């Protein structure tokens, strides 16, 4: 394995530049400066270094929060790592010895272990901010290639060690949580060193990639060659290819490129039974149930995805953002439905409800010129006064077109014409572009909220078209009422957007946050409300998850989701592939 | 937390604050009231929806399009023709609410109400709760139905207090009345045919119409869950057709929640009292015509005392149906397609409907006269008609009964600032048409025929006396809900002559089962009802209770005797019908044959002195027996011909024997009565 050995060991890199108890890069965060204005630090994003003058008012007005009432993270990393907040590792000495002998790097350093013990669920981050650390992996290993993984899995079977694969760590389903009841030594298998593109096949437009590669690296490396995958989940800065496969990920531009299941051509996975893969790269096969579908969505319960062959496309020659304002959410949904009916959805089309529209406005950076602010004023006047849109009902759709210039323009016209039938007014490229930029920085906002007694989360579902409006209304309402019943003192932010369109339905995203001052156990309240919201989703014909996956957070509903037989099928696959539960993260089933 | 319990016992004395809304009308201008600024706050999610918008969205609905196609296919007619027919049905049905007519109506009603009622009491807290509820989600107003007056009183009150005017479900005969029909339509009434039966298109149009109103939520909907005006002034077993339509938008997730507001409308004296008694004796109900209404105008010369409108606590369907219904059952079939309600849905709907009627009962305001009627009927009718009952004795017992009723949690309309005897004599005076107080005795007033002759035949005499008795009985019925549970227990104690809780409970359940068409029992609550009965009887010192036993106490004799006698007429009537079916009826009979035949048997038995209650002549009770027997499968409906029944004599004999205590009640398994 000459190649493997030649690869640079970059194991610490991401970990070093990322927050240990929050989202994303350490240098990028929202804060309220001394003047009480919100700003976004760092240099990585378009919003970085900018002042957001209206965020404070929106924040205080929406949550009843106040800059005077701070709830900063109580513990620093130092406390965790050096004052024994982390239990000492339970090492399986024989396993460690064998690992040494095959030369695979590993660590039982507390910092490495804690970093891989969580995803980004609210309760996980909240606990870290308070310095609470539960069961964490006892050891972290960094395989460098497929063969390393094969060895690790063999050793794990031999010594009865529990393996938990770790990709980008962006899970929001408690999938990375170590089962507290696990008595074996838990080993976190970090795939980050398997991050190479092994080959690109320009004749068939495929690329063979190691599964540990992070989304943004994959896209950048392919771009250098003039290609892209087009797979852009909101987490693509940090999430890994293997993680996408293991959770059935969905990307923003799936309308052109497809979801992960449409993108993969071939998967290699190492299981306790051995390696599973298909024998050829045929684009479609009729060979019984597609075994890829046991792998996709297996959430680390069956093995480790090590290499994936996926489709690539030439980079689009032209991209154009756009946005449409609708008088109300109902009209917006009707428009999206019509776009889906005519099968002319742009690369991305997302519809935000009124609350999110207002939120988006709060994130507008300071405008430098009087002219721009004059123009903004004029636009607002035109929409609300001249067109008679009620600012408390209007909502906005953001659009992204891709392709060759001529076709994009033609496509754009078609979509705007449909929008016009539903009362939609084109609202400019800027609004659209800002909308998409915000998807990447929005995750940072939760950390800001947590500094001021505000906690929140997003969750998603997919639902048939005829139920979209009903589910949005009912789930939002349920959240508001549950918060009230559980003693939340201020009305919560309860908002949604339609983020994907399909022939037969849509993907809906809910955002929910509230001010927890006065609550003794805010996380518990939060969890109860989220639970109630999920029950409401299921009662209204929504799915358990569109792309976040099940993990341990939504396990309790799997049986009713799949039927007894369905559960039995999955169970029997697990029993065959991993009879000793080596991949013991206990997700899914 | 049980919202039902919470909402019950809306006592007049404690929490609720009733205000006489006529008082202000007597002081200020009627025209001013009619022309007041009217700016109600509707449901926040609702957009305004005109009558024609509503009709349009009904006709264009996916559901109706689907049904139209299906019906066209089945009947072989063209889709267009079926569509036309649907249009016609909708035209006949739809409301045409216009504020101008509400104002006109407001003006007229003020005039009429001021003339015939001394007061109209409304609980203001109920109104403010309603106002709150209306803004939160679609609201269904569910009043009790005892009189035609019910029909517009709610709209009148809501108009007065600036709440959205409801859309009201009414029977189609009202639409046929000249002028009046149109006025009602423009006041928000929509019209439903009676006996829709299997007319698929009609069902489709109606249910889509109702569901659209609920979904859109632009106005509260009002309907009578009892289906009909109660001729006996007793709550009727709820009808489920409308209830299903109203609830479906919630079950299918089309609205976040639906609020049911039970409303109890109680009358000191009902305008239609004598008409009702005659209908019960087989005199057909006069057709609803405008001329008829004008002729009836003489009823407007009379005094009808006061009226109470008690707006109950809003009931959240979401909250109540939690754990009773799994809404995801609708996930796999498009919601626009017709789908038979599942057993679970039916049971839940049935339960909710009963709950509403029960809450109506608990919120109803009982007049002193109702208590007196209970006592009058425990005097043999002949004595009452001929010698009369001593006034002193009656007043003394009424005061005793008042204490008992209050102990049982009744909501009484007993003015506190007036001497008790005055309260009773004025109550009696209000009912001079049926009882008279002469020389210290109270007499039943029998109808004289126009010529003033004595009745020609003994049968006719029975009928006349029965008319008077049934009138008194209907006022007693207004108070029955207070006593019925303890009365069942007392009956169980007396019939089984047992003290064992288990045996008593078994008989109690049997009685609830047999009488479930007669009195309102919430399904699956028998053991709660039993416990309630035990604790009420213990509280008033009539029984002693230990974990295994319930024993009667000497000291409670007056109570237990009263309670048993209260149920006696019902038990006797049921026995008469059972006896008829066992001994005289053919194996196969129709309802049309049954009623006159039972009536003539009862008349014979009364004349021979074997039967003491004139209530056995009430067609309503007779029909209830038939429904009970159908439910108990002692009688089966024949599929072949229209409304023919087959008797199972052995089963009937068994029921009769259990009822009279000859054999113990084995578990009679009854099919759940939750048909549409």
mmCIF file of C-alpha atoms in Angstrom, chain A residues 328 464 466-468 470-471 473-475 477-479 481-482 484 535-536 538-542 560, chain B residues 43-44 47 136-137 251-257 318 322 326-328 330-336:
data_model
loop_
_atom_site.group_PDB
_atom_site.id
_atom_site.type_symbol
_atom_site.label_atom_id
_atom_site.label_comp_id
_atom_site.label_asym_id
_atom_site.label_seq_id
_atom_site.Cartn_x
_atom_site.Cartn_y
_atom_site.Cartn_z
ATOM 1 C CA UNK A 328 -48.808 35.018 0.904
ATOM 2 C CA UNK A 464 -47.285 15.065 -0.635
ATOM 3 C CA UNK A 466 -51.753 18.492 -1.176
ATOM 4 C CA UNK A 467 -50.641 18.445 2.430
ATOM 5 C CA UNK A 468 -47.863 20.997 2.309
ATOM 6 C CA UNK A 470 -51.701 21.901 6.171
ATOM 7 C CA UNK A 471 -48.531 20.432 7.579
ATOM 8 C CA UNK A 473 -49.692 25.432 9.487
ATOM 9 C CA UNK A 474 -50.309 22.602 11.920
ATOM 10 C CA UNK A 475 -46.703 21.943 12.860
ATOM 11 C CA UNK A 477 -49.054 25.996 15.473
ATOM 12 C CA UNK A 478 -48.269 22.883 17.474
ATOM 13 C CA UNK A 479 -44.820 24.244 18.299
ATOM 14 C CA UNK A 481 -48.888 25.849 21.662
ATOM 15 C CA UNK A 482 -46.537 23.241 23.080
ATOM 16 C CA UNK A 484 -46.832 27.845 25.828
ATOM 17 C CA UNK A 535 -45.761 13.515 16.077
ATOM 18 C CA UNK A 536 -47.675 16.300 14.391
ATOM 19 C CA UNK A 538 -46.450 12.094 11.159
ATOM 20 C CA UNK A 539 -50.137 12.679 11.909
ATOM 21 C CA UNK A 540 -50.277 15.049 8.952
ATOM 22 C CA UNK A 541 -48.815 12.626 6.468
ATOM 23 C CA UNK A 542 -45.231 13.802 6.608
ATOM 24 C CA UNK A 560 -44.805 2.596 12.575
ATOM 25 C CA UNK B 43 -60.755 33.358 13.088
ATOM 26 C CA UNK B 44 -57.290 34.715 12.450
ATOM 27 C CA UNK B 47 -60.147 35.077 4.734
ATOM 28 C CA UNK B 136 -58.085 30.666 17.510
ATOM 29 C CA UNK B 137 -59.677 28.064 15.288
ATOM 30 C CA UNK B 251 -58.995 14.329 11.520
ATOM 31 C CA UNK B 252 -57.505 14.890 8.079
ATOM 32 C CA UNK B 253 -55.260 17.688 9.289
ATOM 33 C CA UNK B 254 -56.927 20.372 7.197
ATOM 34 C CA UNK B 255 -57.366 22.584 10.250
ATOM 35 C CA UNK B 256 -55.228 22.727 13.354
ATOM 36 C CA UNK B 257 -58.105 22.172 15.698
ATOM 37 C CA UNK B 318 -57.671 17.950 19.228
ATOM 38 C CA UNK B 322 -55.926 12.545 21.697
ATOM 39 C CA UNK B 326 -54.704 8.016 14.991
ATOM 40 C CA UNK B 327 -54.761 10.732 12.381
ATOM 41 C CA UNK B 328 -52.123 9.060 10.276
ATOM 42 C CA UNK B 330 -55.574 9.159 6.440
ATOM 43 C CA UNK B 331 -52.019 9.213 5.119
ATOM 44 C CA UNK B 332 -52.380 6.617 2.416
ATOM 45 C CA UNK B 333 -55.497 7.732 0.587
ATOM 46 C CA UNK B 334 -55.859 11.166 -1.002
ATOM 47 C CA UNK B 335 -57.907 13.201 1.403
ATOM 48 C CA UNK B 336 -60.235 14.375 -1.336
#
